XYZ file of N, CA, C and O in Angstrom:
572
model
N 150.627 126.472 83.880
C 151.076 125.495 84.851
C 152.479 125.046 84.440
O 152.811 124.975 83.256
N 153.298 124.742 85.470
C 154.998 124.941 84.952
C 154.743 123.216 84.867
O 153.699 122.584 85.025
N 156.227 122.705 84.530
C 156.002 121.330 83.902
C 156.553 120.433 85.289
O 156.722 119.226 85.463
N 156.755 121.701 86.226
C 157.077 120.544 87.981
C 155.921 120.463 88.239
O 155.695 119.261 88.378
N 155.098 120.981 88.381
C 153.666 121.193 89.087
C 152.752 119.931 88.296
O 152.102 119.056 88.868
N 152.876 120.081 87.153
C 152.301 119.125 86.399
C 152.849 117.803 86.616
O 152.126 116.816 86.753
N 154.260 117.761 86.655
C 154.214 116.385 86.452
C 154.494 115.824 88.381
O 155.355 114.998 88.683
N 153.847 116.294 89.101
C 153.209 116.246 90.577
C 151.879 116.394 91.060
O 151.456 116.475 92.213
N 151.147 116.420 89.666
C 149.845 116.445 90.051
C 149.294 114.709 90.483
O 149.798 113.621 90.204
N 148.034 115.086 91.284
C 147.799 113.552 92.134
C 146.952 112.513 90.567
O 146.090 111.637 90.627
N 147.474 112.946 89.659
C 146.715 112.004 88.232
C 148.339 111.848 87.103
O 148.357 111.215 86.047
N 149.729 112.715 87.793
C 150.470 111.914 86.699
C 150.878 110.904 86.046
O 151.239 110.170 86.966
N 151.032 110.470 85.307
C 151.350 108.908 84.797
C 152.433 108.418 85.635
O 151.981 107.359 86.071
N 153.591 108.573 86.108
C 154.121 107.866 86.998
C 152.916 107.578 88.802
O 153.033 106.579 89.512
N 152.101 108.531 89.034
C 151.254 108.375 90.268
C 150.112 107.547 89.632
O 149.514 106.937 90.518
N 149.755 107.385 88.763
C 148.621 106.618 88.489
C 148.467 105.510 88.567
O 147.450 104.998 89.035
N 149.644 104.769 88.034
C 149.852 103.286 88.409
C 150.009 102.948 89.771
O 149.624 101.829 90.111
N 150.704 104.010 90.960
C 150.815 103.564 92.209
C 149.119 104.273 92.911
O 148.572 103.908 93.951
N 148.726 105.128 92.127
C 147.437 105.228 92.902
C 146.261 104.249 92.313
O 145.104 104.307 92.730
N 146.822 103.090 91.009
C 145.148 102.134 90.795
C 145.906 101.385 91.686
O 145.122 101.079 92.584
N 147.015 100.917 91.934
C 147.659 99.751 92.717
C 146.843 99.986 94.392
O 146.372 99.121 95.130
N 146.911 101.364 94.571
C 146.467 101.105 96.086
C 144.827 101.066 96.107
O 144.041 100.417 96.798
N 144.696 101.725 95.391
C 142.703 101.085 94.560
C 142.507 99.754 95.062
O 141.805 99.516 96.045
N 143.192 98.785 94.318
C 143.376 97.640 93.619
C 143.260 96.905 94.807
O 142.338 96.110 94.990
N 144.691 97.264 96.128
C 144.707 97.310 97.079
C 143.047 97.301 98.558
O 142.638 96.371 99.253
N 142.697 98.375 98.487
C 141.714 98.962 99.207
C 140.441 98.437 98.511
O 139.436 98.527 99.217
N 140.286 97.983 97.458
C 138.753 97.188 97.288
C 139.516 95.781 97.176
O 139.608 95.632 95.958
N 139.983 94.909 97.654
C 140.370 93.879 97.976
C 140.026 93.554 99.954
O 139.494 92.757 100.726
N 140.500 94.349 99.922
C 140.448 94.510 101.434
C 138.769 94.753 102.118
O 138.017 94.028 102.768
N 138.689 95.983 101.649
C 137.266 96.802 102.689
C 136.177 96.009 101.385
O 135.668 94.996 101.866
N 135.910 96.155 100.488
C 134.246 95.751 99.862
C 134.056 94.052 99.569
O 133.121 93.274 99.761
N 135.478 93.896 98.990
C 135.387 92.604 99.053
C 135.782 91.798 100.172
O 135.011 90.873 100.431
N 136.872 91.935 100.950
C 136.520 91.378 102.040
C 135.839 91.235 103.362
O 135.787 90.228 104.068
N 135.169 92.783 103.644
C 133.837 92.673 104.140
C 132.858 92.059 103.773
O 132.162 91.366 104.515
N 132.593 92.325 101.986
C 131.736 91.269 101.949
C 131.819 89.700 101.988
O 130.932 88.920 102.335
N 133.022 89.434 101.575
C 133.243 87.957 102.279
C 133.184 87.505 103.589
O 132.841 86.342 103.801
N 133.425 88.136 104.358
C 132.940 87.841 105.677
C 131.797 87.746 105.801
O 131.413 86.675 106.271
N 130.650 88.879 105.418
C 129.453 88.432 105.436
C 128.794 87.062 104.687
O 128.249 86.009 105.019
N 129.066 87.532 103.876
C 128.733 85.888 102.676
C 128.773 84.656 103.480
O 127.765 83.976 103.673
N 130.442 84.242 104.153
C 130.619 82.913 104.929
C 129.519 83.030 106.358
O 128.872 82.094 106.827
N 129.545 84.748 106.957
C 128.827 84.069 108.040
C 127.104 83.994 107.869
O 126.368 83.461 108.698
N 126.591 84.733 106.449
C 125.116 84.219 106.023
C 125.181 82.297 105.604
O 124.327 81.415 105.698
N 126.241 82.295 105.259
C 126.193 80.658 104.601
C 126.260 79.637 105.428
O 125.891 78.504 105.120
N 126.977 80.125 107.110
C 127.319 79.280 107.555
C 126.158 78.561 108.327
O 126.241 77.447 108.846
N 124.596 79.734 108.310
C 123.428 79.375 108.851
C 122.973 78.223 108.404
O 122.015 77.850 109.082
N 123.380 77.160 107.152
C 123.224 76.138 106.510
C 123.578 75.223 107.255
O 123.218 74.069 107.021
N 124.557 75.612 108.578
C 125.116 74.301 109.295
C 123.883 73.818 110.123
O 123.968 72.644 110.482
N 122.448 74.669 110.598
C 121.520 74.827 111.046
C 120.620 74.234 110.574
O 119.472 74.076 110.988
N 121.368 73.706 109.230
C 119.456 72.758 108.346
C 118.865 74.056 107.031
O 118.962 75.280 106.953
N 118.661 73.697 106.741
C 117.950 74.292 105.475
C 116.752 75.462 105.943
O 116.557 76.497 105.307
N 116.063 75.100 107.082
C 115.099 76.378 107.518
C 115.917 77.484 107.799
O 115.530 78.496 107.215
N 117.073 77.657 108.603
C 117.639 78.753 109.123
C 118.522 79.408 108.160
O 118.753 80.617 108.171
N 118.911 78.739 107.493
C 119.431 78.524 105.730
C 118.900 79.610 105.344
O 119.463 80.699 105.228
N 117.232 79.217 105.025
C 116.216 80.096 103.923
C 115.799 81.256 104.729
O 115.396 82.162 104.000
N 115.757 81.545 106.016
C 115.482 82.242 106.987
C 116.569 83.785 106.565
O 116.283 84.969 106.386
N 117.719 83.099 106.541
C 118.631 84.106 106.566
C 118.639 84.643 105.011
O 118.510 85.824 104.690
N 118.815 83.553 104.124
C 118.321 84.332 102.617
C 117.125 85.160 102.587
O 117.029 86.094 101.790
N 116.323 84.899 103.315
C 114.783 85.792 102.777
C 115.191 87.310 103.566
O 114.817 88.440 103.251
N 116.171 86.847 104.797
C 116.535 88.652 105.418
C 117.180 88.844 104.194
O 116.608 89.380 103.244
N 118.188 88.492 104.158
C 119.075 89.798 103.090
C 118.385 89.963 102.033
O 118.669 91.019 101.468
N 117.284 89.122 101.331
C 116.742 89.691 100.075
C 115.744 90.630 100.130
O 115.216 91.248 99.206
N 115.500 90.679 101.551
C 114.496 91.867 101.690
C 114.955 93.133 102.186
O 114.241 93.951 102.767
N 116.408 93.284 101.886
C 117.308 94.432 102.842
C 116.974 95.363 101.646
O 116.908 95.066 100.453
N 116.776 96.594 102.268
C 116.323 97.749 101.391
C 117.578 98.617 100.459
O 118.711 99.072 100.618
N 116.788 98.523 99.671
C 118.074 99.233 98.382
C 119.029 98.237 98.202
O 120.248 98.384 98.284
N 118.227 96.898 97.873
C 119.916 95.474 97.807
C 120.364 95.960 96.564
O 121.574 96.111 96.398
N 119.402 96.281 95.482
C 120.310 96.348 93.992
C 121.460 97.335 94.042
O 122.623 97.187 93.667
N 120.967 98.187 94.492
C 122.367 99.707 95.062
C 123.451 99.061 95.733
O 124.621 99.021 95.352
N 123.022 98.622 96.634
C 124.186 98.054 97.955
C 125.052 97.406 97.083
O 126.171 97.840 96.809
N 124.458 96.129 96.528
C 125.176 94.766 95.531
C 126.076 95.239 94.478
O 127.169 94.716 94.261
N 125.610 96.224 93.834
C 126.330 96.907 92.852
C 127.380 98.187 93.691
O 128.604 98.053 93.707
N 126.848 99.107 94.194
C 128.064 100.157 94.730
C 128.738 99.609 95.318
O 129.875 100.053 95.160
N 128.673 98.266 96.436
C 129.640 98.071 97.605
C 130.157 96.869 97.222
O 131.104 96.322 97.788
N 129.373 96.300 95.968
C 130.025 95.013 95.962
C 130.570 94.549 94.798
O 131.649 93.968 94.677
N 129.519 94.921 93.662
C 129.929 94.432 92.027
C 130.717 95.258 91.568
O 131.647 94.751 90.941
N 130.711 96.410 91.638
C 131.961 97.463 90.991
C 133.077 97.181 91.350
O 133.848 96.501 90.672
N 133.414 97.795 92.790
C 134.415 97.095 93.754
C 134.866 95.940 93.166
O 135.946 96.090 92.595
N 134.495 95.067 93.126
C 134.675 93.592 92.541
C 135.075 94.141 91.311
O 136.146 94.741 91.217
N 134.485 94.024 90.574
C 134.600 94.216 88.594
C 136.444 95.056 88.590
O 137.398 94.466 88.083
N 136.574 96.447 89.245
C 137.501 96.938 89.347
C 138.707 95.943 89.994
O 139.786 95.959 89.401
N 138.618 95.377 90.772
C 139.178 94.955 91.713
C 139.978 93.282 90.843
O 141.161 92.944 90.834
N 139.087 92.760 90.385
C 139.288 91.898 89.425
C 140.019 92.131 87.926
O 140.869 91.372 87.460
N 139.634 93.042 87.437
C 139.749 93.205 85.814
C 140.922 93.645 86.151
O 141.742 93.085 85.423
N 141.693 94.722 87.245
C 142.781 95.021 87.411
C 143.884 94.038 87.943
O 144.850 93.701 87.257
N 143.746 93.778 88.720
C 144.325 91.946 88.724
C 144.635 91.370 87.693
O 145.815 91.188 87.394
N 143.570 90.949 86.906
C 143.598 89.962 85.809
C 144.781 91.031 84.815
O 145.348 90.284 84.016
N 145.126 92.046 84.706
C 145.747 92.778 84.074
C 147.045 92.843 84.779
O 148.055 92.418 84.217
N 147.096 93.376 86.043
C 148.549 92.733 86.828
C 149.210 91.785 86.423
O 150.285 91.981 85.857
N 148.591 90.238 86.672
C 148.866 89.281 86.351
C 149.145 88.746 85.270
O 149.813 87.712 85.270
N 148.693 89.331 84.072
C 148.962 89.517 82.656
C 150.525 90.065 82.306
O 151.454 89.571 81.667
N 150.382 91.092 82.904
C 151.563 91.858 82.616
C 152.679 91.545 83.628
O 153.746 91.979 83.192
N 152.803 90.985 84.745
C 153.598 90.704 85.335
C 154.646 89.897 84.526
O 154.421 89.287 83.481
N 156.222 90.026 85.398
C 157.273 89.559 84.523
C 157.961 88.128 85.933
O 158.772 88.334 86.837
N 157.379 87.058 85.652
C 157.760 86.033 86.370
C 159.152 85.241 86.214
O 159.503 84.835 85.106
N 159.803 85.070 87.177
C 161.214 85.026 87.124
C 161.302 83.399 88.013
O 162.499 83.112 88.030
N 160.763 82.659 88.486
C 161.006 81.868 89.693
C 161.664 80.873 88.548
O 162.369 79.959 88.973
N 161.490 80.986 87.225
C 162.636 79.390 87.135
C 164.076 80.275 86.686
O 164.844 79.614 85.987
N 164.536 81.739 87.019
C 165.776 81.720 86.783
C 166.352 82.197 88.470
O 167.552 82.295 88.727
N 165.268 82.450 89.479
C 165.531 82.809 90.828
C 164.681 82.311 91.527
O 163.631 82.954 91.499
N 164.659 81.081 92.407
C 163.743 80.293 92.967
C 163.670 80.881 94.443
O 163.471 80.140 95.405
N 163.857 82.375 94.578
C 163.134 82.762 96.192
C 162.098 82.563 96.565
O 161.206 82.454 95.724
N 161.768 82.427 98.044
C 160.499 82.375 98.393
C 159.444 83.303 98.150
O 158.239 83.102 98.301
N 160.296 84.847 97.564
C 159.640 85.686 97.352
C 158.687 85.970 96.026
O 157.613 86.544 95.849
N 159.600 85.298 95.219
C 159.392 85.178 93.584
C 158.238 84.325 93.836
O 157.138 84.562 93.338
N 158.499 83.231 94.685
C 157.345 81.329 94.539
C 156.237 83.063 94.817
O 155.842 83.690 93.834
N 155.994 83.436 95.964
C 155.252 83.870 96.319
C 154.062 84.832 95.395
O 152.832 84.778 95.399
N 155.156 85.835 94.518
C 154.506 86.874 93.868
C 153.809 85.593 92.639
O 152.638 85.851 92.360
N 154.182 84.752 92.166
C 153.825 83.292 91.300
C 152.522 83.100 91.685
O 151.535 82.996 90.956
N 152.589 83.059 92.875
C 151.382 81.912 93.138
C 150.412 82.932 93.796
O 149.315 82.468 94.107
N 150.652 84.343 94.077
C 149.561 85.408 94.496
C 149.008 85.428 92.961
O 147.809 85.175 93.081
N 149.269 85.589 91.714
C 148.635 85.776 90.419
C 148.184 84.914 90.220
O 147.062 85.038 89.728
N 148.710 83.438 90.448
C 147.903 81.977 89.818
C 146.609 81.534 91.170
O 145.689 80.737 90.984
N 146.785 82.037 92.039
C 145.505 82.174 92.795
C 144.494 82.710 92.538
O 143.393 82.160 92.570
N 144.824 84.494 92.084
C 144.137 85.700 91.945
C 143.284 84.970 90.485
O 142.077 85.062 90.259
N 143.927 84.524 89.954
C 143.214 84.297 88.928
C 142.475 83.074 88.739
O 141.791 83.091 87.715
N 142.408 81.991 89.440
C 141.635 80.951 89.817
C 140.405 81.323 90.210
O 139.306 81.048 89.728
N 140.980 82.574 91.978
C 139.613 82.978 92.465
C 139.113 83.960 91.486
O 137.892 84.073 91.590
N 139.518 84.553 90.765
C 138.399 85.397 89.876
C 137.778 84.055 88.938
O 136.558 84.153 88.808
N 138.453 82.657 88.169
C 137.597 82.017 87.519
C 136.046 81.641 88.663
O 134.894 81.928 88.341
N 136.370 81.094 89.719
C 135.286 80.718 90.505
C 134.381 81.473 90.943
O 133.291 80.945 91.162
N 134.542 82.925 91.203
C 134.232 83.963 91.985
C 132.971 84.048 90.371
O 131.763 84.116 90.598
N 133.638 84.025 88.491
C 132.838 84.224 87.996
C 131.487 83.371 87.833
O 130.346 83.787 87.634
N 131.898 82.211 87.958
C 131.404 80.927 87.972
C 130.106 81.087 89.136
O 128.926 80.830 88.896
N 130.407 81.353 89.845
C 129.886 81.467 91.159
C 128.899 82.404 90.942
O 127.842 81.832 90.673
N 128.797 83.673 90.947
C 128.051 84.891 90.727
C 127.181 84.527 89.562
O 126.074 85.066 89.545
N 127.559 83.513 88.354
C 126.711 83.583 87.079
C 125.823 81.965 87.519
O 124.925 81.545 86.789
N 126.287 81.169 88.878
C 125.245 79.871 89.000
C 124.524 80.550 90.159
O 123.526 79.876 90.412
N 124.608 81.525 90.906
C 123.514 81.742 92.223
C 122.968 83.694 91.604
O 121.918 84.085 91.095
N 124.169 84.403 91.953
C 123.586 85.732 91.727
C 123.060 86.009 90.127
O 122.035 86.572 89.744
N 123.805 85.591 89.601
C 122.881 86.052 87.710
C 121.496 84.981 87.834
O 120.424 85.449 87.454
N 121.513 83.880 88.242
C 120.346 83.028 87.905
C 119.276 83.991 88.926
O 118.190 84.320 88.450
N 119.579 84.343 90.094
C 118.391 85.326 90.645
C 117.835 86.673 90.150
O 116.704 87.104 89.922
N 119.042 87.146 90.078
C 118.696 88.215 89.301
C 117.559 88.012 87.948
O 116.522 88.675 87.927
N 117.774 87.387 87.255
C 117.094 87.140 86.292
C 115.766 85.825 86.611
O 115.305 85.052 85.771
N 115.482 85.901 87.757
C 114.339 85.065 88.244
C 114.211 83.810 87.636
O 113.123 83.273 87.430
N 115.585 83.205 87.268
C 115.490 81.804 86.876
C 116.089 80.767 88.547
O 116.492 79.606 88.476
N 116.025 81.269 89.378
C 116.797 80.389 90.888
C 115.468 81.252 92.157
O 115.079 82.412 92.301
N 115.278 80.461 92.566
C 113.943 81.187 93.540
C 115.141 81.027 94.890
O 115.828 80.006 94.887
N 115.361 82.116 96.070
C 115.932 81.994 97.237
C 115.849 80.968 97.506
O 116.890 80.481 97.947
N 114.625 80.038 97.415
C 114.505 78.600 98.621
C 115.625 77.330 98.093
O 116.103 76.444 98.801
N 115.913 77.630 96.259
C 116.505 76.870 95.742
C 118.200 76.962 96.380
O 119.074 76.284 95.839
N 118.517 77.855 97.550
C 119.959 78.208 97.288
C 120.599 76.911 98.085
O 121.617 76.273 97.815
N 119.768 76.763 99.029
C 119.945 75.806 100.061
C 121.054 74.260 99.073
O 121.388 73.249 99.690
């Protein structure tokens, strides 16, 4: 293999970083924010009182293959989607107190968000989804 071909293959180190970026990208979007949409509009059945509440928790916990679904479409996605972030944001080189654009405030406060919502997002998953999982939170308690 000659050393053009190689260094144009779809895994070179200059393409890798722009192909986890659009990763990074695309489970932000389709797993996690599909599933956020679902999430708000299962939660929003709470505006209904607590029966229609538990009504709608007992459907999705009885949706077939949830541990597959939760994990392929949602926790990986997530885990990837996060840990790479949290590494963006790490490594990012922040400039807004020597260039105060709106663009700079912007890329600032997309990382100091990203990383808030991953503190809550963990917070969150380890007071409702880990406590079920591990049969310490019964569905009726979510209410």
């Amino acid at each position: 293999m000659s050393s053009t071909s190689k260094d144009q293959s779809l895994f070179a180190k200059n393409r890798r970083a722009f192909l986890l970026r659009k990763l990074h990208s695309l489970t932000g979007i389709v797993p996690v924010g599909g599933f956020m949409v679902f999430h708000l509009w299962t939660n929003a059945k709470a505006l209904g009182g607590q029966e229609p509440f538990d009504a709608a928790v007992r459907e999705v916990s009885h949706t077939p293959y949830l541990p597959v679904l939760e994990w392929g479409l949602i926790l990986l996605p997530l885990l990837f989607h996060a840990g790479y972030g949290v590494k963006l944001a790490i490594e990012a080189r922040y400039n807004v107190t020597k260039y105060s654009t709106s663009r700079n405030w912007a890329y600032t406060l997309q990382r100091i968000t990203g990383i808030l919502a991953f503190l809550f997002i963990a917070f969150h998953l380890y007071g409702y989804w880990w406590k079920k999982f591990n049969n310490t939170l019964q569905t009726d308690q979510f209410y």
